Coordinates of C-alpha atoms in Angstrom, one line a residue:
M1285 CA 90.7 182.9 125.3
S1286 CA 91.8 179.6 124.9
S1287 CA 91.2 177.6 121.4
V1288 CA 91.1 174.3 123.2
E1289 CA 87.5 172.9 123.7
I1290 CA 86.6 170.7 126.4
R1291 CA 83.8 168.2 126.2
K1292 CA 82.5 165.9 128.9
V1293 CA 82.3 162.1 128.1
E1294 CA 78.4 161.6 127.9
T1295 CA 77.6 158.6 125.7
K1296 CA 79.5 155.2 125.2
K1297 CA 80.5 156.3 121.9
D1298 CA 82.3 159.2 123.7
L1299 CA 83.9 156.8 126.0
K1300 CA 85.2 154.6 123.0
T1301 CA 86.4 157.8 121.8
F1302 CA 88.1 158.7 125.3
I1303 CA 89.8 154.8 125.8
E1304 CA 91.1 154.8 122.4
F1305 CA 92.9 157.8 122.2
H1306 CA 95.6 156.3 124.2
Y1307 CA 96.3 153.9 121.6
D1308 CA 96.3 156.5 118.6
L1309 CA 98.6 158.7 120.4
Y1310 CA 100.7 156.0 121.1
K1311 CA 100.5 153.9 118.2
G1312 CA 103.8 152.4 117.1
N1313 CA 105.5 153.4 120.4
E1314 CA 108.2 150.8 121.2
F1315 CA 107.9 151.3 124.9
D1316 CA 104.3 151.9 125.9
A1317 CA 102.5 148.8 127.1
P1318 CA 98.8 149.7 126.3
V1319 CA 96.0 148.0 128.5
L1320 CA 93.1 145.7 127.0
Y1321 CA 90.3 147.8 126.0
S1322 CA 87.5 145.7 128.1
D1323 CA 89.6 146.3 131.1
D1324 CA 89.4 150.5 130.4
A1325 CA 85.9 149.6 129.6
H1326 CA 85.0 148.1 133.1
V1327 CA 87.1 150.3 135.1
L1328 CA 85.2 153.3 133.4
N1329 CA 81.9 152.1 133.6
P1330 CA 80.0 153.5 137.3
K1331 CA 78.0 150.3 136.4
K1332 CA 80.6 147.5 136.0
N1333 CA 83.5 149.1 138.2
A1334 CA 82.7 148.3 142.5
A1335 CA 85.1 151.4 143.3
F1336 CA 81.9 154.0 142.1
D1337 CA 80.4 152.8 145.5
F1338 CA 82.7 155.3 147.0
C1339 CA 84.0 157.3 144.3
E1340 CA 82.4 159.6 141.6
A1341 CA 84.0 160.8 138.3
E1342 CA 83.9 162.7 135.1
Y1343 CA 85.7 162.4 131.9
Y1344 CA 86.9 165.1 129.1
L1345 CA 87.9 165.4 125.9
A1346 CA 89.8 167.8 124.4
F1347 CA 89.5 169.3 120.9
K1348 CA 91.6 172.0 119.0
K1349 CA 90.7 173.3 115.7
G1350 CA 88.0 170.2 115.5
K1351 CA 90.8 167.7 116.2
L1352 CA 91.1 165.5 119.1
V1353 CA 93.8 166.5 121.3
G1354 CA 93.7 164.9 124.8
R1355 CA 91.8 163.2 127.3
V1356 CA 91.8 163.3 131.6
A1357 CA 89.5 161.6 134.5
A1358 CA 88.5 163.5 137.1
I1359 CA 87.9 161.4 140.0
I1360 CA 86.7 162.0 143.8
N1361 CA 87.7 158.8 146.0
H1362 CA 85.8 159.7 148.7
K1363 CA 86.6 156.9 151.2
A1364 CA 90.4 158.0 150.4
N1365 CA 89.6 161.5 151.2
E1366 CA 87.9 160.2 154.7
K1367 CA 90.8 158.1 155.4
W1368 CA 93.5 160.6 155.0
K1369 CA 91.5 163.6 156.1
T1370 CA 91.8 165.5 152.9
K1371 CA 89.2 166.8 150.1
A1372 CA 91.3 165.9 146.9
V1373 CA 90.3 165.6 143.2
R1374 CA 92.1 163.6 141.5
F1375 CA 93.4 163.7 137.8
G1376 CA 93.9 160.0 136.1
W1377 CA 93.7 158.8 132.2
I1378 CA 95.8 161.7 131.0
D1379 CA 97.1 162.3 127.5
F1380 CA 97.8 164.7 125.4
V1381 CA 99.6 165.9 122.2
D1382 CA 102.7 168.0 122.9
D1383 CA 100.5 171.4 123.5
L1384 CA 101.2 173.4 126.6
E1385 CA 97.4 174.9 125.9
V1386 CA 95.7 171.6 125.7
S1387 CA 97.7 170.1 129.0
R1388 CA 96.5 173.2 130.6
A1389 CA 92.7 172.9 129.3
L1390 CA 92.5 169.5 130.8
L1391 CA 94.0 170.0 134.0
A1392 CA 91.6 173.2 134.5
A1393 CA 88.5 171.0 133.7
V1394 CA 89.7 169.1 136.7
E1395 CA 90.3 171.7 138.9
L1396 CA 86.6 173.3 137.8
Y1397 CA 85.1 169.9 138.7
G1398 CA 87.2 169.5 142.0
K1399 CA 86.0 173.1 143.2
K1400 CA 82.3 172.5 142.4
K1401 CA 82.4 169.7 144.8
G1402 CA 83.9 171.3 147.5
M1403 CA 87.6 170.2 147.3
D1404 CA 90.7 172.3 147.8
K1405 CA 93.4 170.1 145.9
V1406 CA 94.3 168.1 142.8
I1407 CA 96.5 165.1 143.0
G1408 CA 97.7 162.8 140.3
P1409 CA 98.1 161.1 137.9
L1410 CA 95.7 158.5 140.0
G1411 CA 93.4 156.1 139.6
F1412 CA 90.2 155.1 141.4
T1413 CA 92.0 152.8 143.8
D1414 CA 95.5 152.3 144.6
L1415 CA 95.1 149.1 142.3
D1416 CA 94.4 151.2 139.2
P1417 CA 98.1 152.7 137.1
E1418 CA 99.5 155.8 138.9
G1419 CA 102.7 158.3 139.1
M1420 CA 103.8 159.8 135.9
L1421 CA 106.8 158.8 134.2
V1422 CA 109.5 161.2 135.0
E1423 CA 112.1 158.9 134.0
G1424 CA 112.7 155.3 132.1
F1425 CA 111.5 156.7 128.8
D1426 CA 113.4 154.2 126.9
Q1427 CA 112.2 151.0 129.2
L1428 CA 109.3 148.8 128.0
G1429 CA 106.5 149.9 130.3
T1430 CA 103.8 147.2 131.9
M1431 CA 100.1 146.4 131.8
A1432 CA 100.1 147.9 135.3
T1433 CA 101.9 151.0 135.1
I1434 CA 101.3 154.3 132.9
Y1435 CA 103.6 154.9 130.4
N1436 CA 104.0 158.7 129.1
Y1437 CA 105.8 160.8 126.9
P1438 CA 109.2 163.1 128.2
Y1439 CA 106.9 166.1 127.5
Y1440 CA 104.4 165.4 129.9
P1441 CA 106.3 165.9 133.2
R1442 CA 107.8 169.1 131.2
H1443 CA 104.4 170.3 130.8
M1444 CA 103.6 169.9 134.7
E1445 CA 106.8 171.9 135.4
Q1446 CA 105.9 174.9 133.0
L1447 CA 102.1 175.0 133.9
G1448 CA 103.0 176.5 137.4
G1449 CA 101.6 175.6 140.8
W1450 CA 102.3 172.0 140.4
E1451 CA 104.6 170.4 143.5
K1452 CA 105.6 166.8 143.8
D1453 CA 103.2 165.2 146.4
N1454 CA 104.8 161.4 146.0
D1455 CA 107.4 159.6 144.1
Y1456 CA 107.7 156.5 143.1
V1457 CA 110.5 154.1 142.1
E1458 CA 110.4 150.9 140.0
Y1459 CA 113.4 148.2 139.6
K1460 CA 114.8 145.6 136.9
L1461 CA 115.2 142.6 138.6
I1462 CA 117.9 140.2 137.3
V1463 CA 116.7 136.5 137.9
P1464 CA 120.0 134.4 138.5
K1465 CA 121.1 131.2 137.6
E1466 CA 121.1 129.9 140.8
T1467 CA 118.7 131.1 144.1
P1468 CA 120.5 133.3 146.3
E1469 CA 122.0 130.8 149.4
K1470 CA 120.6 134.0 151.7
Y1471 CA 117.4 133.3 150.3
M1472 CA 117.1 129.4 151.0
K1473 CA 119.0 129.6 154.6
V1474 CA 116.3 132.4 155.5
A1475 CA 113.4 130.3 153.9
E1476 CA 114.6 127.2 155.9
M1477 CA 115.3 128.5 159.1
I1478 CA 111.4 130.2 159.0
E1479 CA 110.0 127.1 157.8
K1480 CA 111.3 125.4 161.1
R1481 CA 111.2 128.4 163.7
Y1482 CA 107.8 129.4 162.6
N1483 CA 106.1 126.8 161.1
L1484 CA 105.5 128.8 158.1
H1485 CA 104.8 127.3 154.6
V1486 CA 104.9 128.5 151.1
R1487 CA 102.6 126.8 148.4
P1488 CA 100.4 127.4 145.2
M1489 CA 96.6 127.9 145.5
T1490 CA 94.1 125.6 143.7
K1491 CA 91.4 126.6 141.5
K1492 CA 89.0 125.1 144.0
E1493 CA 90.2 127.0 146.9
I1494 CA 89.8 130.1 145.5
Y1495 CA 86.3 130.1 145.7
K1496 CA 85.2 127.0 147.4
D1497 CA 87.4 127.8 150.6
G1498 CA 88.0 131.5 150.4
Y1499 CA 91.9 131.7 149.7
G1500 CA 90.9 134.2 146.5
Y1501 CA 89.3 136.5 149.4
K1502 CA 91.9 135.7 152.0
V1503 CA 94.5 136.9 149.4
F1504 CA 92.9 140.5 149.2
E1505 CA 92.8 141.0 153.1
I1506 CA 96.5 140.4 152.8
I1507 CA 96.6 143.5 150.3
N1508 CA 94.4 145.4 152.3
E1509 CA 96.5 144.8 155.6
T1510 CA 99.8 145.3 153.9
F1511 CA 99.3 148.5 151.9
K1512 CA 96.8 150.6 154.1
D1513 CA 99.5 152.7 155.3
L1514 CA 100.9 153.7 151.5
Y1515 CA 100.0 156.6 150.0
G1516 CA 96.4 157.4 148.5
F1517 CA 95.4 153.6 149.6
S1518 CA 91.8 152.9 150.4
E1519 CA 90.8 149.6 151.3
L1520 CA 89.1 147.2 148.8
S1521 CA 85.6 146.8 149.5
E1522 CA 84.0 143.2 149.5
R1523 CA 82.0 143.9 145.6
Q1524 CA 86.1 144.7 144.6
I1525 CA 87.6 142.4 146.0
Y1526 CA 85.3 139.6 144.3
Q1527 CA 85.8 141.4 141.0
Y1528 CA 89.7 141.3 141.2
I1529 CA 89.4 137.6 141.7
N1530 CA 87.0 137.1 139.1
M1531 CA 89.0 139.0 136.6
Y1532 CA 92.3 137.6 137.2
L1533 CA 92.4 134.6 139.5
P1534 CA 90.4 132.0 137.1
F1535 CA 92.9 132.7 134.0
S1536 CA 96.0 132.8 135.8
D1537 CA 98.6 130.0 136.4
L1538 CA 98.5 129.8 140.2
K1539 CA 102.1 128.5 140.4
W1540 CA 103.4 132.0 140.3
I1541 CA 100.9 133.2 143.0
P1542 CA 101.9 131.3 146.3
I1543 CA 100.7 132.1 149.6
I1544 CA 102.0 132.0 152.5
E1545 CA 101.1 129.9 155.3
D1546 CA 100.9 129.7 159.3
W1547 CA 100.8 125.9 160.3
S1548 CA 101.2 126.8 163.4
V1549 CA 97.4 127.8 164.1
E1550 CA 94.5 125.7 163.1
P1551 CA 93.2 126.3 160.3
H1552 CA 96.3 127.4 158.8
K1553 CA 96.3 131.0 158.3
V1554 CA 97.0 132.7 155.2
V1555 CA 99.9 135.5 155.9
G1556 CA 101.3 136.5 152.6
V1557 CA 101.0 136.4 148.9
G1558 CA 103.1 137.3 145.7
I1559 CA 100.7 137.8 142.9
T1560 CA 103.3 137.6 139.9
F1561 CA 102.2 137.1 136.2
P1562 CA 104.1 136.3 132.8
S1563 CA 104.9 139.7 131.2
L1564 CA 101.7 140.7 128.8
S1565 CA 103.9 144.0 127.6
R1566 CA 105.0 143.1 124.0
V1567 CA 101.6 141.2 123.1
L1568 CA 99.7 144.3 124.1
Q1569 CA 101.8 146.0 121.5
K1570 CA 100.7 143.8 118.7
L1571 CA 96.8 144.4 119.4
H1572 CA 94.4 146.8 117.7
K1573 CA 93.2 149.1 120.0
G1574 CA 93.7 146.8 123.1
R1575 CA 91.4 144.3 121.4
L1576 CA 91.8 140.5 122.0
W1577 CA 89.8 139.2 118.5
P1578 CA 90.2 138.3 116.2
F1579 CA 93.6 136.8 116.7
G1580 CA 95.3 138.7 119.9
W1581 CA 93.8 136.3 122.3
W1582 CA 96.0 133.4 121.1
D1583 CA 99.2 136.0 121.3
V1584 CA 97.8 136.3 125.4
L1585 CA 97.1 132.7 125.9
R1586 CA 100.8 131.8 124.7
V1587 CA 102.2 133.7 127.6
L1588 CA 99.6 133.0 130.2
K1589 CA 99.5 129.7 129.9
F1590 CA 102.9 128.6 127.8
H1591 CA 104.7 131.4 129.7
K1592 CA 106.2 132.7 126.3
T1593 CA 107.9 135.8 127.7
K1594 CA 111.4 136.7 129.2
I1595 CA 109.9 139.0 131.7
V1596 CA 107.7 138.5 134.7
D1597 CA 105.3 141.0 136.5
L1598 CA 105.8 141.4 140.3
L1599 CA 102.6 142.9 140.8
L1600 CA 101.9 142.6 144.1
I1601 CA 104.3 141.4 147.0
G1602 CA 101.9 141.3 150.5
V1603 CA 103.0 140.2 153.9
L1604 CA 101.5 140.9 157.0
P1605 CA 103.8 143.1 159.3
E1606 CA 104.1 140.6 162.0
Y1607 CA 105.5 138.1 159.7
R1608 CA 107.3 140.4 157.5
V1609 CA 109.8 141.1 160.6
K1610 CA 110.6 137.4 160.8
G1611 CA 111.9 137.4 157.0
A1612 CA 108.9 135.7 155.6
N1613 CA 109.6 137.4 152.1
A1614 CA 112.6 134.9 151.9
L1615 CA 109.8 132.1 151.5
L1616 CA 108.2 133.4 148.3
F1617 CA 111.5 134.3 146.3
S1618 CA 113.2 130.9 147.4
Y1619 CA 109.7 129.5 146.1
L1620 CA 109.2 131.6 142.8
I1621 CA 113.0 132.1 141.4
P1622 CA 113.3 128.3 140.8
I1623 CA 109.9 128.8 138.6
Y1624 CA 111.4 131.6 137.2
Q1625 CA 114.5 129.8 135.9
K1626 CA 112.6 126.9 135.0
Y1627 CA 110.6 128.9 132.1
G1628 CA 113.6 131.1 130.8
I1629 CA 112.5 134.5 132.4
E1630 CA 115.3 136.7 132.3
W1631 CA 114.1 139.5 134.5
G1632 CA 111.3 140.7 136.7
E1633 CA 109.7 144.3 136.7
T1634 CA 108.8 145.7 140.3
H1635 CA 105.7 147.0 140.9
V1636 CA 105.3 151.3 141.5
E1637 CA 107.1 151.3 144.9
M1638 CA 107.4 154.4 147.2
E1639 CA 110.7 156.2 147.1
T1640 CA 111.0 156.2 150.9
N1641 CA 109.5 152.4 151.1
D1642 CA 112.9 150.8 152.5
K1643 CA 111.2 147.7 153.8
V1644 CA 109.9 146.8 150.5
Q1645 CA 113.2 147.6 148.4
S1646 CA 115.4 145.8 150.8
Q1647 CA 113.5 143.0 149.6
W1648 CA 115.2 142.4 146.5
Q1649 CA 119.1 143.2 148.5
Y1650 CA 120.3 139.6 147.4
L1651 CA 119.5 139.7 143.7
E1652 CA 120.9 141.9 141.2
T1653 CA 118.8 145.5 140.7
I1654 CA 118.8 148.1 138.2
R1655 CA 116.3 151.1 139.2
H1656 CA 115.1 151.7 135.5
K1657 CA 112.3 154.0 136.5
Y1658 CA 111.0 156.9 138.1
R1659 CA 107.4 158.4 138.5
R1660 CA 105.7 161.2 140.5
C1661 CA 102.6 161.9 141.4
Y1662 CA 101.9 165.9 141.7
R1663 CA 99.5 168.4 143.6
K1664 CA 98.0 171.6 143.4
L1665 CA 95.8 173.7 145.6
I1666 CA 93.0 175.2 144.0

């Protein structure tokens, strides 16, 4: 009989304990970039996260000899299951001490929840949607994490192997992109050709356009269309889109989030977007349990407004397929690289890319790249 006790998160205090476990487990780790407490509190709250319009979830805490030793979320995304014709329960927000009995008990709780809901397999780590952190780190434990991705200790994937029954479901790669001293001539030539031949143009949005002219919404429509066929993706609903707009765009330097427009049609059509942010990883490490107050807000402001960092996070690059084949991505890089050079950015972090997604990885062909992280989603039949 297991000595691990699994308790379901029932109260606000429980949820606070659930969120804060990661900060405690990774305290002082030089590679983990913990998320803001307020972000997790929002995402995990059914009353605030619009993903609960089509998702349901339970959260669990693991205790051993009275001590908190692990956590996990069990999530069912009904929209994704319907799209991909599957019956999957996801596990996410998983953290545990190096004790096989603990990881086994946590994942067993997810399996039990899935069975009760009529699911026939467990997959993860995944969040509610594709914009949540996904994939367990299996290589690159000595590399700095990002706010948008999962960092975990090397023993996590070892546990998955030792538990038995778990198989690879999908693998992701991440690259470090070195910012060149000069913008590669290939990007410049292709960008110039595209502007002339197809009348495509790249520019930043204005604050006014985000809401009044609907450009914020158009940006996420591009994301929906671009990512629709990728592993585990479920289309963002209108309510989700407005949540993301309100959470991120008003506080961003829009020069770092350019859009591509087709000027051959009226009104001009948005056909691509590059969502990039100055890296907050080092700042997040300084915060006390993910809180901005009392002094963390100033460090965040220094990065977002004054770009006091050497790293840029390339969160989402989306170009409509019919324009991607024309080489429209080059417009984004010909525009962004000089900005990064201006602010002394030394390298960029790509977001997670499926290892088989050659089209995405070909975007970086004119840059010096280093594949420095590898992560995996697992599956198990139940």
